[in-house]
Short mmCIF file of C-alpha atoms in Angstrom, two decimals:
data_model
loop_
_atom_site.label_atom_id
_atom_site.label_comp_id
_atom_site.label_asym_id
_atom_site.label_seq_id
_atom_site.Cartn_x
_atom_site.Cartn_y
_atom_site.Cartn_z
CA MET R 686 -10.72 55.13 -3.36
CA LYS R 687 -12.11 54.86 -6.86
CA ARG R 688 -9.91 55.65 -9.87
CA VAL R 689 -10.93 58.83 -11.73
CA PHE R 690 -10.47 58.80 -15.51
CA THR R 691 -10.03 62.02 -17.47
CA SER R 692 -11.35 60.47 -20.69
CA LYS R 693 -12.96 57.38 -22.11
CA ASN R 694 -9.77 56.62 -24.07
CA GLU R 695 -7.69 56.69 -20.88
CA LYS R 696 -10.04 54.22 -19.23
CA GLU R 697 -9.88 51.88 -22.24
CA GLU R 698 -6.08 52.09 -22.38
CA ILE R 699 -5.76 51.22 -18.69
CA GLU R 700 -8.19 48.33 -19.07
CA ILE R 701 -6.09 46.98 -21.97
CA ILE R 702 -2.90 47.26 -19.89
CA GLU R 703 -4.53 45.51 -16.94
CA LYS R 704 -5.83 42.74 -19.18
CA LYS R 705 -2.38 42.22 -20.75
CA TYR R 706 -0.75 42.15 -17.29
CA LYS R 707 -3.19 39.53 -16.02
CA LEU R 708 -2.64 37.45 -19.15
CA PHE R 709 1.13 37.71 -18.76
CA GLU R 710 0.87 36.76 -15.08
CA LEU R 711 -1.30 33.75 -15.96
CA TYR R 712 1.12 32.50 -18.64
CA HIS R 713 4.10 33.18 -16.37
CA ASP R 714 2.65 31.12 -13.51
CA GLU R 715 1.74 28.32 -15.93
CA PHE R 716 5.23 28.35 -17.45
CA LEU R 717 6.90 28.02 -14.06
CA PHE R 718 4.52 25.25 -12.98
CA ARG R 719 5.05 23.22 -16.15
CA SER R 720 8.82 23.76 -16.02
CA TYR R 721 9.04 22.32 -12.53
CA TYR R 722 6.64 19.55 -13.55
CA ALA R 723 8.94 18.50 -16.41
CA TYR R 724 11.94 18.63 -14.07
CA SER R 725 10.08 16.57 -11.46
CA ILE R 726 9.18 13.93 -14.05
CA LEU R 727 12.84 13.50 -15.00
CA LYS R 728 13.90 13.19 -11.36
CA ARG R 729 11.27 10.53 -10.68
CA MET R 730 12.17 8.59 -13.84
CA ARG R 731 15.85 8.63 -12.82
CA LEU R 732 14.95 7.48 -9.30
CA LEU R 733 12.78 4.65 -10.60
CA LYS R 734 15.50 3.54 -13.00
CA GLU R 735 18.51 3.70 -10.70
CA VAL R 736 16.92 2.64 -7.42
CA ALA R 737 13.77 0.58 -7.92
CA LEU R 738 14.34 -1.10 -11.29
CA LYS R 739 18.00 -1.80 -10.68
CA ALA R 740 17.26 -3.40 -7.31
CA GLN R 741 14.40 -5.42 -8.76
CA PHE R 742 16.50 -6.82 -11.60
CA GLU R 743 19.45 -7.58 -9.31
CA GLY R 744 17.13 -9.64 -7.13
CA LEU R 745 15.82 -11.60 -10.13
CA LYS R 746 19.04 -12.05 -12.11
CA ASN R 747 20.16 -15.30 -10.48
CA TYR R 748 16.82 -16.93 -11.31
CA LEU R 749 16.77 -15.94 -15.00
CA LYS R 750 19.72 -18.10 -16.11
CA ILE R 751 21.20 -15.34 -18.26
CA SER R 752 23.90 -16.49 -20.65
CA ASP R 753 25.22 -14.12 -23.31
CA GLU R 754 22.16 -11.92 -23.99
CA GLN R 755 22.80 -8.27 -24.89
CA GLU R 756 19.39 -7.12 -23.71
CA ILE R 757 16.04 -8.57 -22.67
CA LEU R 758 12.55 -7.20 -23.24
CA PHE R 759 11.62 -6.40 -19.67
CA SER R 760 8.31 -5.57 -18.01
CA SER R 761 7.07 -5.28 -14.44
CA PHE R 762 4.74 -3.08 -12.44
CA ILE R 763 7.66 -0.65 -11.96
CA THR R 764 8.36 -0.38 -15.69
CA ARG R 765 4.72 0.58 -16.17
CA GLU R 766 5.09 3.38 -13.62
CA TYR R 767 8.22 4.51 -15.47
CA ILE R 768 6.54 4.42 -18.88
CA TYR R 769 3.59 6.47 -17.60
CA PHE R 770 5.94 9.48 -17.43
CA VAL R 771 7.00 9.43 -21.10
CA MET R 772 3.97 11.09 -22.64
CA PRO R 773 3.50 13.71 -19.87
CA PHE R 774 7.11 14.80 -20.29
CA LEU R 775 6.89 15.12 -24.08
CA ASN R 776 3.58 16.98 -23.85
CA THR R 777 4.89 19.34 -21.18
CA ILE R 778 8.01 20.31 -23.13
CA PHE R 779 5.86 20.72 -26.24
CA ILE R 780 3.64 23.19 -24.37
CA LEU R 781 6.61 25.00 -22.83
CA GLN R 782 8.08 25.62 -26.28
CA ASP R 783 4.90 27.45 -27.20
CA ARG R 784 4.41 29.31 -23.92
CA ILE R 785 7.87 30.85 -23.77
CA MET R 786 7.29 32.59 -27.10
CA ILE R 787 3.92 33.91 -25.95
CA LEU R 788 5.55 35.23 -22.77
CA ILE R 789 8.37 36.89 -24.69
CA GLY R 790 5.83 38.34 -27.12
CA GLU R 791 3.78 39.80 -24.26
CA PHE R 792 6.90 41.22 -22.61
CA LEU R 793 8.04 42.88 -25.84
CA ASN R 794 4.49 44.08 -26.53
CA ILE R 795 4.33 42.17 -29.78
CA ASN R 796 0.74 42.22 -30.97
CA ASP R 797 -0.24 39.31 -33.17
CA LYS R 798 -3.12 36.98 -33.89
CA PHE R 799 -1.04 33.83 -33.75
CA ASP R 800 -0.82 31.78 -30.58
CA LYS R 801 -0.03 28.34 -31.89
CA LEU R 802 3.28 26.52 -31.96
CA PRO R 803 3.60 26.13 -35.77
CA LYS R 804 3.76 29.87 -36.32
CA TYR R 805 6.83 30.18 -34.12
CA TYR R 806 8.76 27.13 -35.14
CA TYR R 807 8.38 24.60 -37.91
CA ASP R 808 6.42 26.92 -40.20
CA TYR R 809 9.10 29.62 -40.14
CA LYS R 810 10.45 28.83 -43.64
CA LYS R 811 7.16 29.71 -45.30
CA LYS R 812 6.77 33.24 -46.63
CA LYS R 813 3.23 33.46 -45.29
CA ASN R 814 4.57 33.12 -41.74
CA LYS R 815 4.95 36.70 -40.60
CA ILE R 816 5.13 36.25 -36.84
CA ILE R 817 8.86 35.51 -36.58
CA SER R 818 9.71 38.82 -38.23
CA LEU R 819 7.95 40.59 -35.33
CA PHE R 820 10.68 39.43 -32.93
CA PRO R 821 14.16 40.99 -32.76
CA LYS R 822 16.71 39.39 -35.07
CA PRO R 823 18.81 37.84 -32.23
CA LEU R 824 15.69 36.06 -30.93
CA GLN R 825 14.82 34.85 -34.42
CA THR R 826 18.27 33.27 -34.73
CA LEU R 827 18.06 31.61 -31.31
CA LEU R 828 14.57 30.30 -32.02
CA ILE R 829 15.46 28.77 -35.39
CA ASN R 830 18.67 27.20 -34.07
CA TYR R 831 16.86 25.71 -31.09
CA TRP R 832 14.09 24.31 -33.27
CA GLU R 833 16.39 22.76 -35.87
CA ASN R 834 18.72 21.15 -33.31
CA HIS R 835 16.30 20.25 -30.52
CA GLY R 836 12.67 21.37 -30.61
CA LYS R 837 11.54 19.55 -33.72
CA PHE R 838 12.63 16.19 -32.31
CA ILE R 839 10.48 16.71 -29.20
CA ARG R 840 7.53 17.45 -31.47
CA GLN R 841 8.19 14.39 -33.63
CA TYR R 842 8.35 11.98 -30.69
CA ARG R 843 5.37 13.59 -29.02
CA ASN R 844 3.24 13.31 -32.16
CA LEU R 845 4.38 9.75 -32.79
CA ASP R 846 3.46 8.64 -29.28
CA GLN R 847 0.17 10.51 -29.23
CA HIS R 848 -1.13 9.76 -32.70
CA GLN R 849 0.54 6.71 -34.13
CA TYR R 850 2.89 4.46 -32.18
CA GLN R 851 3.43 3.88 -28.48
CA LEU R 852 7.06 4.48 -27.54
CA TYR R 853 7.06 1.89 -24.77
CA TYR R 854 7.25 -1.05 -27.22
CA HIS R 855 11.06 -0.95 -27.05
CA SER R 856 11.47 -1.39 -23.30
CA PHE R 857 14.53 -3.46 -22.37
CA TYR R 858 16.87 -4.38 -19.58
CA LYS R 859 20.25 -3.87 -21.20
CA LEU R 860 23.05 -6.17 -20.02
CA LYS R 861 26.06 -5.09 -22.08
CA PRO R 862 28.24 -3.08 -21.91
CA ASN R 863 26.52 -1.99 -18.69
CA GLU R 864 23.31 -3.06 -16.99
CA GLU R 865 20.41 -0.62 -17.03
CA TYR R 866 16.72 -0.41 -17.84
CA VAL R 867 16.11 1.50 -21.09
CA ILE R 868 13.36 2.64 -23.39
CA TYR R 869 14.74 3.19 -26.88
CA LEU R 870 13.46 5.99 -29.10
CA PRO R 871 13.22 5.65 -32.90
CA ASP R 872 16.19 6.92 -34.90
CA GLU R 873 14.30 9.21 -37.24
CA ILE R 874 10.67 10.19 -37.56
CA ASN R 875 9.04 11.37 -40.76
CA ARG R 876 5.45 12.46 -41.08
CA ASN R 877 3.02 9.59 -41.68
CA MET R 878 5.80 7.01 -41.95
CA ALA R 879 4.66 3.39 -41.75
CA LEU R 880 5.39 1.38 -38.62
CA HIS R 881 7.71 -1.01 -40.44
CA GLU R 882 9.85 1.98 -41.47
CA ILE R 883 10.65 2.95 -37.88
CA LYS R 884 14.22 1.92 -36.99
CA TYR R 885 16.12 1.61 -33.71
CA LYS R 886 19.70 1.21 -34.87
CA ASN R 887 21.05 4.22 -32.95
CA LYS R 888 19.83 2.96 -29.54
CA ILE R 889 18.64 6.37 -28.32
CA VAL R 890 17.94 5.97 -24.59
CA ALA R 891 14.75 7.92 -23.77
CA LEU R 892 15.70 9.25 -20.34
CA ASP R 893 19.17 10.37 -21.45
CA PHE R 894 17.58 12.10 -24.44
CA PHE R 895 14.88 13.77 -22.28
CA GLU R 896 17.44 15.11 -19.80
CA LYS R 897 19.61 16.47 -22.62
CA GLU R 898 16.64 18.14 -24.30
CA PHE R 899 15.38 19.66 -21.06
CA LYS R 900 18.79 21.28 -20.53
CA ALA R 901 18.79 22.50 -24.14
CA PHE R 902 15.38 24.14 -23.62
CA HIS R 903 16.55 25.69 -20.35
CA ASP R 904 19.63 27.14 -22.08
CA PHE R 905 17.47 28.40 -24.95
CA VAL R 906 15.23 30.30 -22.53
CA GLU R 907 18.21 31.70 -20.61
CA GLU R 908 19.82 32.96 -23.81
CA MET R 909 16.61 34.64 -24.96
CA LEU R 910 16.15 36.37 -21.60
CA GLU R 911 19.74 37.56 -21.75
CA LYS R 912 19.11 39.03 -25.22
CA ILE R 913 16.21 41.10 -23.93
CA LYS R 914 18.23 42.26 -20.89
CA ILE R 915 16.52 40.22 -18.17
CA GLN R 916 18.98 39.19 -15.49
CA PRO R 917 19.00 35.49 -14.56
CA SER R 918 17.64 34.60 -11.14
CA GLU R 919 16.35 31.55 -9.31
CA ILE R 920 12.56 31.53 -9.50
CA GLN R 921 10.44 29.22 -7.43
CA PRO R 922 6.95 28.20 -8.56
CA GLY R 923 4.26 29.92 -6.56
CA SER R 924 0.63 29.42 -5.72
CA SER R 925 -2.11 31.91 -6.42
CA PHE R 926 -3.99 33.40 -3.47
CA ARG R 927 -6.67 34.79 -5.74
CA PRO R 928 -9.07 32.64 -7.79
CA LEU R 929 -9.69 33.30 -11.46
CA GLU R 930 -13.38 33.77 -10.71
CA HIS R 931 -14.74 37.18 -9.74
CA LEU R 932 -14.46 37.99 -6.04
CA LYS R 933 -18.10 39.07 -5.92
CA ASN R 934 -18.86 35.39 -5.31
CA TYR R 935 -17.37 35.83 -1.83
CA LYS R 936 -18.92 37.51 1.21
CA ASN R 937 -17.12 39.82 3.62
CA GLY R 938 -15.03 37.76 6.01
CA ASP R 939 -14.86 34.70 3.70
CA ILE R 940 -11.57 32.84 3.35
CA ILE R 941 -10.44 33.03 -0.28
CA SER R 942 -7.41 30.76 -0.01
CA THR R 943 -4.93 29.19 2.38
CA MET R 944 -1.41 27.83 1.95
CA ILE R 945 0.05 25.28 4.39
CA ILE R 946 3.80 25.60 5.08
CA GLY R 947 5.03 23.23 7.80
CA ASN R 948 3.13 24.06 10.98
CA GLU R 949 1.92 27.42 9.73
CA THR R 950 -0.81 28.49 7.35
CA ILE R 951 -1.15 31.70 5.37
CA VAL R 952 -4.82 32.67 5.25
CA PHE R 953 -6.09 35.13 2.66
CA ARG R 954 -9.59 36.50 3.25
CA ILE R 955 -11.79 39.47 2.52
CA ASN R 956 -11.84 41.92 5.41
CA ASN R 957 -15.13 42.32 7.19
CA GLU R 958 -15.10 46.03 6.41
CA ASN R 959 -14.13 45.65 2.73
CA ASP R 960 -16.17 45.47 -0.42
CA PRO R 961 -15.73 41.94 -1.90
CA ASP R 962 -14.72 43.48 -5.23
CA SER R 963 -12.06 45.77 -3.79
CA GLU R 964 -8.32 45.14 -3.93
CA ALA R 965 -7.87 45.42 -0.14
CA LYS R 966 -7.75 41.97 1.46
CA HIS R 967 -6.62 40.55 4.78
CA LEU R 968 -3.59 38.26 5.07
CA THR R 969 -2.67 36.43 8.27
CA ILE R 970 -0.16 33.77 9.29
CA GLN R 971 -1.15 31.41 12.06
CA LYS R 972 0.08 28.22 13.71
CA VAL R 973 -1.73 24.98 12.85
CA PRO R 974 -1.32 21.36 14.05
CA ASN R 975 -0.28 20.06 10.64
CA LYS R 976 0.54 16.34 10.93
CA VAL R 977 1.44 15.83 7.26
CA SER R 978 4.40 18.05 6.37
CA SER R 979 6.44 15.71 4.12
CA PHE R 980 6.37 12.35 2.37
CA ASN R 981 8.88 9.81 1.13
CA TRP R 982 8.56 8.01 -2.16
CA LYS R 983 9.70 4.54 -1.10
CA PHE R 984 9.89 1.25 -2.97
CA ARG R 985 9.34 -2.10 -1.27
#
């Protein structure tokens, strides 16, 4: 059944609402995916550190003739795998900081022309920045507090690693007071500071810092949702059954997507009797001989 519009304005208004809903849905799915991605990175870094790297160093320690060293610059193929996660984590949190404000803005129906991180955060002290004033006062306070105490440090380390100085240069196996593999982060970062000005006196352990900052971001999001009366709930990342491209590219009866879950698959296709551009589609669940249903990340 086709929708009947009583006026041109009504049609335009509905099209705007549908466009905003699709945009919100797109950002929402991306936010969940990147959130779980950041969480997964931290879990894998912790596993590499406490299982693989610890076991590797324990096996080598007797051959290294260690005396009274506090820490040793340490490198192996496992440390490289560990270091590969540093930049993806910083980039992901950097993006999440931006996306949550866009999501909140869409939810509150805040219309603006700004969609870049500076307008929400580190540019807030400038009078020309008008976007923060569009949000309710409680959200403004939460945003500024989060940025000053947490967010700006993520940005500083991310920009340093991406544009100026690789963070993996301070990669050690620490021996005292306890043994552990560490990457140290610089104490303080200023814009365009020279490399010789970067100091490591505070011994900021990267993984500990990342885990603390991820929790801080999580709490920041939870507090904002509470302020706008959204009840907390456990949300799992999903997968889209519908492609971004127009469905006219598909013929009647074509499979649009499938999701494998254990020994079952959910198949989403256009019905034989349906117009490819209609909203009515056919969803079935069927048994499949899936031989790959899990994997273990093992170290040898």
